[in-house]
Coordinates of C-alpha atoms in Angstrom, one line a residue:
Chain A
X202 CA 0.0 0.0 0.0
X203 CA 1.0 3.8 -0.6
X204 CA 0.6 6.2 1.6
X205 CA 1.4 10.1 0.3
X206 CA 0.8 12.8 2.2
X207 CA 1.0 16.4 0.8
X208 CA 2.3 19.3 2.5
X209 CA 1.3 22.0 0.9
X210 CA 0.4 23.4 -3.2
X211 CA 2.1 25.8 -5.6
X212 CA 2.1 26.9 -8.7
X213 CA 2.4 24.3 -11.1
X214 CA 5.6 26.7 -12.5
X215 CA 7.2 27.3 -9.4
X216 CA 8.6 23.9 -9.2
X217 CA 12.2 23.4 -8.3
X218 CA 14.1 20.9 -7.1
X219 CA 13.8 20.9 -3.1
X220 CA 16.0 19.9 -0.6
X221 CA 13.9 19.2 2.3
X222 CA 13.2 16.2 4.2
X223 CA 10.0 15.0 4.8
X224 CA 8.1 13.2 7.6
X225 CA 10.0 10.1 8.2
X226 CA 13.0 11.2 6.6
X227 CA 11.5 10.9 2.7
X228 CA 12.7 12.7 -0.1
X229 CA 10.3 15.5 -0.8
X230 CA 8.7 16.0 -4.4
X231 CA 5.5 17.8 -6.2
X232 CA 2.9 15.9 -7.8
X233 CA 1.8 18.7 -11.2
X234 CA -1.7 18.5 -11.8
X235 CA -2.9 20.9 -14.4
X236 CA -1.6 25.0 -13.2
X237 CA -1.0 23.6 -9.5
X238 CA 1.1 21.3 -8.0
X239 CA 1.0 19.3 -4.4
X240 CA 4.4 19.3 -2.5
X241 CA 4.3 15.9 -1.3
X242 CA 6.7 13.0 0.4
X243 CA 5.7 9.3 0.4
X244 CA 5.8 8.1 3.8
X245 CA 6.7 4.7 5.2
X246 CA 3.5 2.4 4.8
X247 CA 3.9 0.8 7.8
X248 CA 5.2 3.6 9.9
X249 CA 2.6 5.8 8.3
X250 CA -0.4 3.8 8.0
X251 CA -3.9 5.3 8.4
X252 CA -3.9 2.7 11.2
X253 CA -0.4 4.6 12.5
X254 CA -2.1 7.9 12.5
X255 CA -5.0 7.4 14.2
X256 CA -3.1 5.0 16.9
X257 CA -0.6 7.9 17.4
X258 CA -3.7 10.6 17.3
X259 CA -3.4 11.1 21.0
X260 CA 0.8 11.0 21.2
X261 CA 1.9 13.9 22.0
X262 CA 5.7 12.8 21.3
X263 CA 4.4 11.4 17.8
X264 CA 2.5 14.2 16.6
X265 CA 4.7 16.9 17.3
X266 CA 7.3 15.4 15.3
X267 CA 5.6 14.9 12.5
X268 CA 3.8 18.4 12.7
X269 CA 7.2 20.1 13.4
X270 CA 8.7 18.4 10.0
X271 CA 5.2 19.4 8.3
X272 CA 5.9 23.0 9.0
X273 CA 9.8 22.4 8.3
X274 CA 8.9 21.3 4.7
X275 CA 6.7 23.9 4.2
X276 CA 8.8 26.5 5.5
X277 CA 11.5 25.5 3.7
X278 CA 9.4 25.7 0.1
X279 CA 8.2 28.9 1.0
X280 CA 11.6 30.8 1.3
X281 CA 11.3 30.7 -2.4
X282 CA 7.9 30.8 -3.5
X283 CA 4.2 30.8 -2.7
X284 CA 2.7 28.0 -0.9
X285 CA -0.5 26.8 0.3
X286 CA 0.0 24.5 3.4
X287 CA -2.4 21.6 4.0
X288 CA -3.8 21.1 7.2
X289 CA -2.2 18.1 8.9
X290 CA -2.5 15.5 7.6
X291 CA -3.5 15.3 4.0
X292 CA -3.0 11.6 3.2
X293 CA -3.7 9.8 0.0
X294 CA -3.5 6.1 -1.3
X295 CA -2.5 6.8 -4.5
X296 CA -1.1 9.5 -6.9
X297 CA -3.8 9.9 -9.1
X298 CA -6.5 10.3 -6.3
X299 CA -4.4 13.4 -5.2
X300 CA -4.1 14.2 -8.9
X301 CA -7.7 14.5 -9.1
X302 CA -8.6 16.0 -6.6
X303 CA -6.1 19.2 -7.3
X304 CA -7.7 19.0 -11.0
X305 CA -11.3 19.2 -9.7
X306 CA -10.9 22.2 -7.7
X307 CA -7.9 24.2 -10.0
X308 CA -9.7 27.3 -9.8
X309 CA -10.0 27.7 -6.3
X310 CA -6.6 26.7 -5.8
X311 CA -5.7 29.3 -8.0
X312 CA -7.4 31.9 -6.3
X313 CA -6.4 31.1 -2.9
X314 CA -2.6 31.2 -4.1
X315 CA -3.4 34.7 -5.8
X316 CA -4.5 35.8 -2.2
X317 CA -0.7 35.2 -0.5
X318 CA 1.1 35.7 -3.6
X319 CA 4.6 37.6 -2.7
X320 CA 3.3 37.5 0.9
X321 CA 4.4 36.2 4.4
X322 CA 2.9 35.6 7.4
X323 CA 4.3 37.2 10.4
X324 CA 2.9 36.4 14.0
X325 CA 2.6 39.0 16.7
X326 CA 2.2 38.8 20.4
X327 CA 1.7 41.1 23.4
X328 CA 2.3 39.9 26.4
X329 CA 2.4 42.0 30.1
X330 CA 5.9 42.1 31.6
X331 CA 4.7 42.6 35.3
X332 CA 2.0 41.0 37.5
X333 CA -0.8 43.0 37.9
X334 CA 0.4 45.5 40.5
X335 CA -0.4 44.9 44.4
X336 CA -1.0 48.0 46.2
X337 CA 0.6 48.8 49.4
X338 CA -2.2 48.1 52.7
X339 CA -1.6 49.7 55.4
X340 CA -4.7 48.8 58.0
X341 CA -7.6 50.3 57.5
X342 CA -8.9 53.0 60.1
X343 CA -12.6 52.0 59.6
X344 CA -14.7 49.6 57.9
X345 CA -15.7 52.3 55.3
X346 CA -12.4 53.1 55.0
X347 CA -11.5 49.4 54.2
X348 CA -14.6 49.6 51.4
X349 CA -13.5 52.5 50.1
X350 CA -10.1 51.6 50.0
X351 CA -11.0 48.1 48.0
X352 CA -13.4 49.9 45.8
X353 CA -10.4 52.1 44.5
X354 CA -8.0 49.2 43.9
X355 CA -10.6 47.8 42.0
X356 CA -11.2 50.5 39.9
X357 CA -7.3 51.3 39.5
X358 CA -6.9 47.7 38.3
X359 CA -10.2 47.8 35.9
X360 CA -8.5 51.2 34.7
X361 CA -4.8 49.5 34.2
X362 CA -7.1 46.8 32.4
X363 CA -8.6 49.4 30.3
X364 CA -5.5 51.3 29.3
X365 CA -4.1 47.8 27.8
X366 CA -6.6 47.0 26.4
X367 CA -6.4 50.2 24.5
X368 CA -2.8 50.1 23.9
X369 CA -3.8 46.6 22.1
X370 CA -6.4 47.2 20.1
X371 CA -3.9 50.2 18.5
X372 CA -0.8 48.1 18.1
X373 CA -3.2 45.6 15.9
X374 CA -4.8 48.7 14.2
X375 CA -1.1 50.0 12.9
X376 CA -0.2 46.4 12.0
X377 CA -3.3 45.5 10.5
X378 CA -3.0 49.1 8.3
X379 CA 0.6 48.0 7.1
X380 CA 0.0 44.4 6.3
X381 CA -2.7 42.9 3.5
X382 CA -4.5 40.9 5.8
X383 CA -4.7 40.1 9.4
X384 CA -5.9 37.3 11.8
X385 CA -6.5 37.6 15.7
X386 CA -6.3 34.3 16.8
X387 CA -7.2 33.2 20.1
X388 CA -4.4 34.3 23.1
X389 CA -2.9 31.3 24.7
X390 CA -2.8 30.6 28.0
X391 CA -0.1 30.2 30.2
X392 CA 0.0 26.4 29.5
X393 CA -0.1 26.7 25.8
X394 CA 2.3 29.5 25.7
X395 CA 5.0 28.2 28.6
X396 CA 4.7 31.7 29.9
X397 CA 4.0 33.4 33.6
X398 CA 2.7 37.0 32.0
X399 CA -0.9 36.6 30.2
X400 CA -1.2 36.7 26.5
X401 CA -3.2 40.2 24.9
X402 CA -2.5 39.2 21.6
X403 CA -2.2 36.5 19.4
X404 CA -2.2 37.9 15.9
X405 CA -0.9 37.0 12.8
X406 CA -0.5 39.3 9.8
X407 CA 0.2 38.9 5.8
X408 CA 2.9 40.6 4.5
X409 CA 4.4 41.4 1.2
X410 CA 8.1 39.7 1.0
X411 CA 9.3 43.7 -0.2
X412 CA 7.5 44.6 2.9
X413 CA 9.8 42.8 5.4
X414 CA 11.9 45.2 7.1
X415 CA 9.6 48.3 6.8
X416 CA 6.6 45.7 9.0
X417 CA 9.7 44.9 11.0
X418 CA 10.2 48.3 11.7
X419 CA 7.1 49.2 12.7
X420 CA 7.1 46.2 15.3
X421 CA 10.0 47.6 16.9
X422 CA 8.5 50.9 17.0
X423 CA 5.3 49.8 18.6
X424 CA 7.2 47.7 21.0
X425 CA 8.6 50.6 22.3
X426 CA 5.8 52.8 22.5
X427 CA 4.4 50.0 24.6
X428 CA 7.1 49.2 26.8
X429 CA 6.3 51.9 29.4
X430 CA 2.9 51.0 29.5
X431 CA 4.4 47.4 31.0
X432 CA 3.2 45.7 27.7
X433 CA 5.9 43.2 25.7
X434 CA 5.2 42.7 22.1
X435 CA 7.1 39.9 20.3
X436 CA 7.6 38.9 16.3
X437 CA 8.3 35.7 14.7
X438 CA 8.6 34.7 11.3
X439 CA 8.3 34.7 8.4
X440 CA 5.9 32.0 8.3
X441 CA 4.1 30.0 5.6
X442 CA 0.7 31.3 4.5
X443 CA -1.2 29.5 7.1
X444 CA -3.6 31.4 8.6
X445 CA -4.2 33.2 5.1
X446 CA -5.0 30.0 3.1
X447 CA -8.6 30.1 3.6
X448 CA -8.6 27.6 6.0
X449 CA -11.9 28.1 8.4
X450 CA -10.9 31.0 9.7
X451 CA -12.1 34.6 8.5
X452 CA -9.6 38.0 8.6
X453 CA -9.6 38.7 12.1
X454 CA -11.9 41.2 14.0
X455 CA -10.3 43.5 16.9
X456 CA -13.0 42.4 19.2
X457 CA -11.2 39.1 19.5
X458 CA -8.5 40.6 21.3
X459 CA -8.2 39.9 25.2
X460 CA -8.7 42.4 27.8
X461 CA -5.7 41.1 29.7
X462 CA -8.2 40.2 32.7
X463 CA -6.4 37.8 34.7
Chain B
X222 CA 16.3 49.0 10.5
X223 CA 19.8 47.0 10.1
X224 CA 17.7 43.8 9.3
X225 CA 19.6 41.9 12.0
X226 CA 16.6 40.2 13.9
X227 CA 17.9 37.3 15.5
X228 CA 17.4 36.0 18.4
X229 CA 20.1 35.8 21.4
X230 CA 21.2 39.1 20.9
X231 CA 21.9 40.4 25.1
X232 CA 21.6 43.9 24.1
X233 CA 18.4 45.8 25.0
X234 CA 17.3 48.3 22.7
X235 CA 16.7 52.5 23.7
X236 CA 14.0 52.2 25.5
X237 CA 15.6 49.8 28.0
X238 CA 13.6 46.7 26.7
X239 CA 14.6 43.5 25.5
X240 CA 14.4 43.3 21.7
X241 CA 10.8 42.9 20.1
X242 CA 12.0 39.7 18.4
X243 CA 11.6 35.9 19.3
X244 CA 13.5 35.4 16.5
X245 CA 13.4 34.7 12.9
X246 CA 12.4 31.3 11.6
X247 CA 12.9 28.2 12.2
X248 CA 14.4 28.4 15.4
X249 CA 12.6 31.3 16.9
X250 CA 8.8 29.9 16.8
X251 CA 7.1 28.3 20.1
X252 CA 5.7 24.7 20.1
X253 CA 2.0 25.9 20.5
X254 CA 2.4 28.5 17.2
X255 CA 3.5 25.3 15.4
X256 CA 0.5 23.0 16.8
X257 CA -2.2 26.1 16.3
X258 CA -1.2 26.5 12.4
X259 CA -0.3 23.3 11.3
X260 CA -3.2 21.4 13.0
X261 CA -5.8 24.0 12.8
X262 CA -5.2 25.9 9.6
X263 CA -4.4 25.4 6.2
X264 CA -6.8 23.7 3.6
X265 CA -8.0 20.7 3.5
X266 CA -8.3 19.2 -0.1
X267 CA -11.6 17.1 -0.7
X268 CA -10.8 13.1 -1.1
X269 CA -8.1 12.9 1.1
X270 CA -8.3 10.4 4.1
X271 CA -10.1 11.7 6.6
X272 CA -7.8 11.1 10.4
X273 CA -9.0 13.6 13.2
X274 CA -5.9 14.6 15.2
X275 CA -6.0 15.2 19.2
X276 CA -7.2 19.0 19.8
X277 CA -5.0 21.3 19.8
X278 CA -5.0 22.5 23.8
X279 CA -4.9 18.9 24.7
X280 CA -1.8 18.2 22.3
X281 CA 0.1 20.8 23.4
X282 CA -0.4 20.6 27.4
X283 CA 0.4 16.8 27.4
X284 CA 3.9 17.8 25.2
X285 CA 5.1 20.0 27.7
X286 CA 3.9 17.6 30.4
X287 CA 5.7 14.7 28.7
X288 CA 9.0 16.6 28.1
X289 CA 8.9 18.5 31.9
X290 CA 11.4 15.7 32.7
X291 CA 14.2 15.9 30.3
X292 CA 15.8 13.0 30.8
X293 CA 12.5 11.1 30.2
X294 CA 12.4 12.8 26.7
X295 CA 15.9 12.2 25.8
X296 CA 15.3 8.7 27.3
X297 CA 12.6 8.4 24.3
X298 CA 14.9 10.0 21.9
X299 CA 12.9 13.1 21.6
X300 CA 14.9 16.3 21.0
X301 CA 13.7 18.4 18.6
X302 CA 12.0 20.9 21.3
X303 CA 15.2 21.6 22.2
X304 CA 15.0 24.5 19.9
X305 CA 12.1 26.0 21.3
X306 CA 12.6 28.6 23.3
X307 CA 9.4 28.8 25.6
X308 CA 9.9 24.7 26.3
X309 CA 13.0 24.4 26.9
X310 CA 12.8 27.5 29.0
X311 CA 10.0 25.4 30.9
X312 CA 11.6 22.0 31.6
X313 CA 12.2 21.0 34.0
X314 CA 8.8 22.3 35.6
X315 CA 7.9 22.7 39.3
X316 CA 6.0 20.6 40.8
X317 CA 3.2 22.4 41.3
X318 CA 2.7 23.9 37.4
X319 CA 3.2 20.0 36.7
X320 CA 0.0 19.1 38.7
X321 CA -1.8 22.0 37.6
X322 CA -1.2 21.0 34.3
X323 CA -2.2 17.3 34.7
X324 CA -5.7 18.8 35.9
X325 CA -6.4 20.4 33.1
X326 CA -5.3 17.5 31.2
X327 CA -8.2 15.4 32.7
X328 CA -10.7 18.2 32.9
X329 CA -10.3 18.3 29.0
X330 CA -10.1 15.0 28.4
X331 CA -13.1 14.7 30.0
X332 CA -14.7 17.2 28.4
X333 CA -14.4 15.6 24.8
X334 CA -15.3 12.6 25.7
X335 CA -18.5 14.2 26.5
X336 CA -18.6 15.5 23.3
X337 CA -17.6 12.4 21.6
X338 CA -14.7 14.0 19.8
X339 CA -11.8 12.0 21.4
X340 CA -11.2 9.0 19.4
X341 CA -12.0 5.8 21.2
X342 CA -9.2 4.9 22.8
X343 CA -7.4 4.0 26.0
X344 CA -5.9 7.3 27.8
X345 CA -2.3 8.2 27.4
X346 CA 0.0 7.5 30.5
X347 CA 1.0 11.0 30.8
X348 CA -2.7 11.7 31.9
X349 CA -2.9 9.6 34.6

């Protein structure tokens, strides 16, 4: 039995040789079907199995192998051209059902390719860089004066609150006004993000390649403007299309972003 | 703008921060970025064969639970984390991120199996 599994698809004339590894250590290739092509590897039957994949569905150590080599390969096409990625996995039994099924929908292949052509994707986060600030309590000379006294921490911290919140929603404004497209994904939590300081932002943005160092630029000058204000905003990339390749997600909407709340 | 964004640059930029920058790909992305695009974005191409993959959250928690102990990971032959940043920052954990973790583990665990969404199968060791 055969089992291919496609990474990601370009155009059919952007095909060069590659020199990636796949998942499981296979040489990586493209399948041309019509003005498209699939980047593909084919993978270890037995290793690989459909059986394989959903057996190893819940493996942490298993998964995040082959989903950091997923992201290798396509990473590594799209240093020089455009690429769709797949979502993972994309597995097929044979070359001519994947050849079909990139025949069947060329157009919208097309179009979608059109939409990140000569564009990057470069993720943004904002993260705070102190705990959310304890005031100093001295004892309270009354019980109205403890009240009062809690009422206006709570208001001081709702207004700190506020003023990040702010502070966000501009940072994603500027970016979103100097990229093509932008996606506000949802923040991750301490245990997805390994961090102690909350998440305010998880964005990502589509950038033209000849727009790298002027979006760059702009990061660093936001980061500073926000640095005061006890906000840390962080870049990486340039990554792959992804969250551009009209998966299920829909451009981004400002109201996604967190308040910072703990 | 010199360009120069890498990461494990010391220096700390005018305004007495660190420097915006994780770093530039491949070394400077976090486990979780990876997980969140390539398991949750991207096309999918009609006729392929369909596998459902562990959600995302659940993935990624029981990763950084399996590699807090190091030596267990290496034991496994597992070491491509070691370029992450934010996990390898992380292990070994303390004790008590460790448990918390493992909670929400089982509270999500449990919570797709309600759903139906986990695929029939026994529970991984790290969860117990």
């Amino acid at each position: 039995m055969t089992v291919i599994h496609a990474y990601g698809i370009v155009d059919a004339e952007a095909v060069e040789e590659i020199r990636v590894t796949g998942i499981g250590d296979t040489p990586v290739f493209y399948v041309v079907a019509g003005p498209v092509a699939a980047v593909v590897s084919q993978l270890d039957p037995e290793r690989f199995s459909q059986e394989e994949w959903r057996r190893h569905a819940e493996d942490p150590a298993w998964l995040g192998q082959v989903a950091s080599r997923h992201d290798a390969v396509l990473q590594a096409v799209a240093e020089t051209t455009d690429v769709l990625p797949l979502r993972l996995p994309a597995l097929y039994e044979d070359f001519a059902d994947l050849e079909g099924a990139l025949r069947a929908d060329n157009d919208a292949y097309l179009a979608a390719l059109d939409a990140v052509r000569d564009h990057l994707e470069w993720s943004v986060k904002i993260f705070t860089t102190t705990p959310a600030a304890r005031l100093p309590e001295p004892l309270p000379a009354s019980g109205r004066d403890y009240l009062a006294r809690k009422s206006q921490a709570a208001g001081a911290k709702e207004e700190a609150a506020r003023l990040r919140h702010g502070l966000v929603l501009d940072v994603h404004e500027a970016l979103a006004l100097s990229s093509t497209h932008a996606s506000v994904n949802p923040v991750q939590d301490r245990a997805l993000s390994g961090r102690d300081q909350p998440m305010l932002l998880n964005a990502a943005y589509l950038v033209p390649r000849a727009a790298r160092d002027v979006f760059l630029s702009l990061c660093e000058e936001l980061a500073d403007r926000v640095y005061g204000d006890g906000l840390l905003l962080e870049v990486s990339g340039p990554w792959p299309a992804y969250n551009f390749a009209g998966g299920e997600r829909g451009p981004g909407l400002p109201s996604d972003v967190a308040s910072g709340a703990p | 703008m010199n360009g120069n964004h890498g990461e494990g640059s010391d220096a700390l930029t005018r305004s007495g921060r660190p420097p915006a920058y994780v770093g530039v790909r491949p070394q400077g992305q976090s486990l979780a970025d990876v997980l969140e695009r390539v398991l949750d974005k991207g096309i999918v191409i009609v006729g392929d064969i369909q596998v459902r993959l562990l959600d995302i959250e659940l993935l990624t928690i029981k990763l950084r639970l399996m590699i807090s102990s190091v030596e267990r990971a290496q034991e496994m032959g597992i070491n491509w984390w070691e370029s992450d940043p934010f996990v390898s920052s992380l292990a070994p954990e303390d004790e008590e991120q460790h448990t918390e973790l493992q909670k929400r583990v089982e509270a999500l665990e449990e919570r797709l199996s309600e759903v139906g969404e986990l695929p029939a199968s026994k529970q991984s060791e790290s969860a117990r």
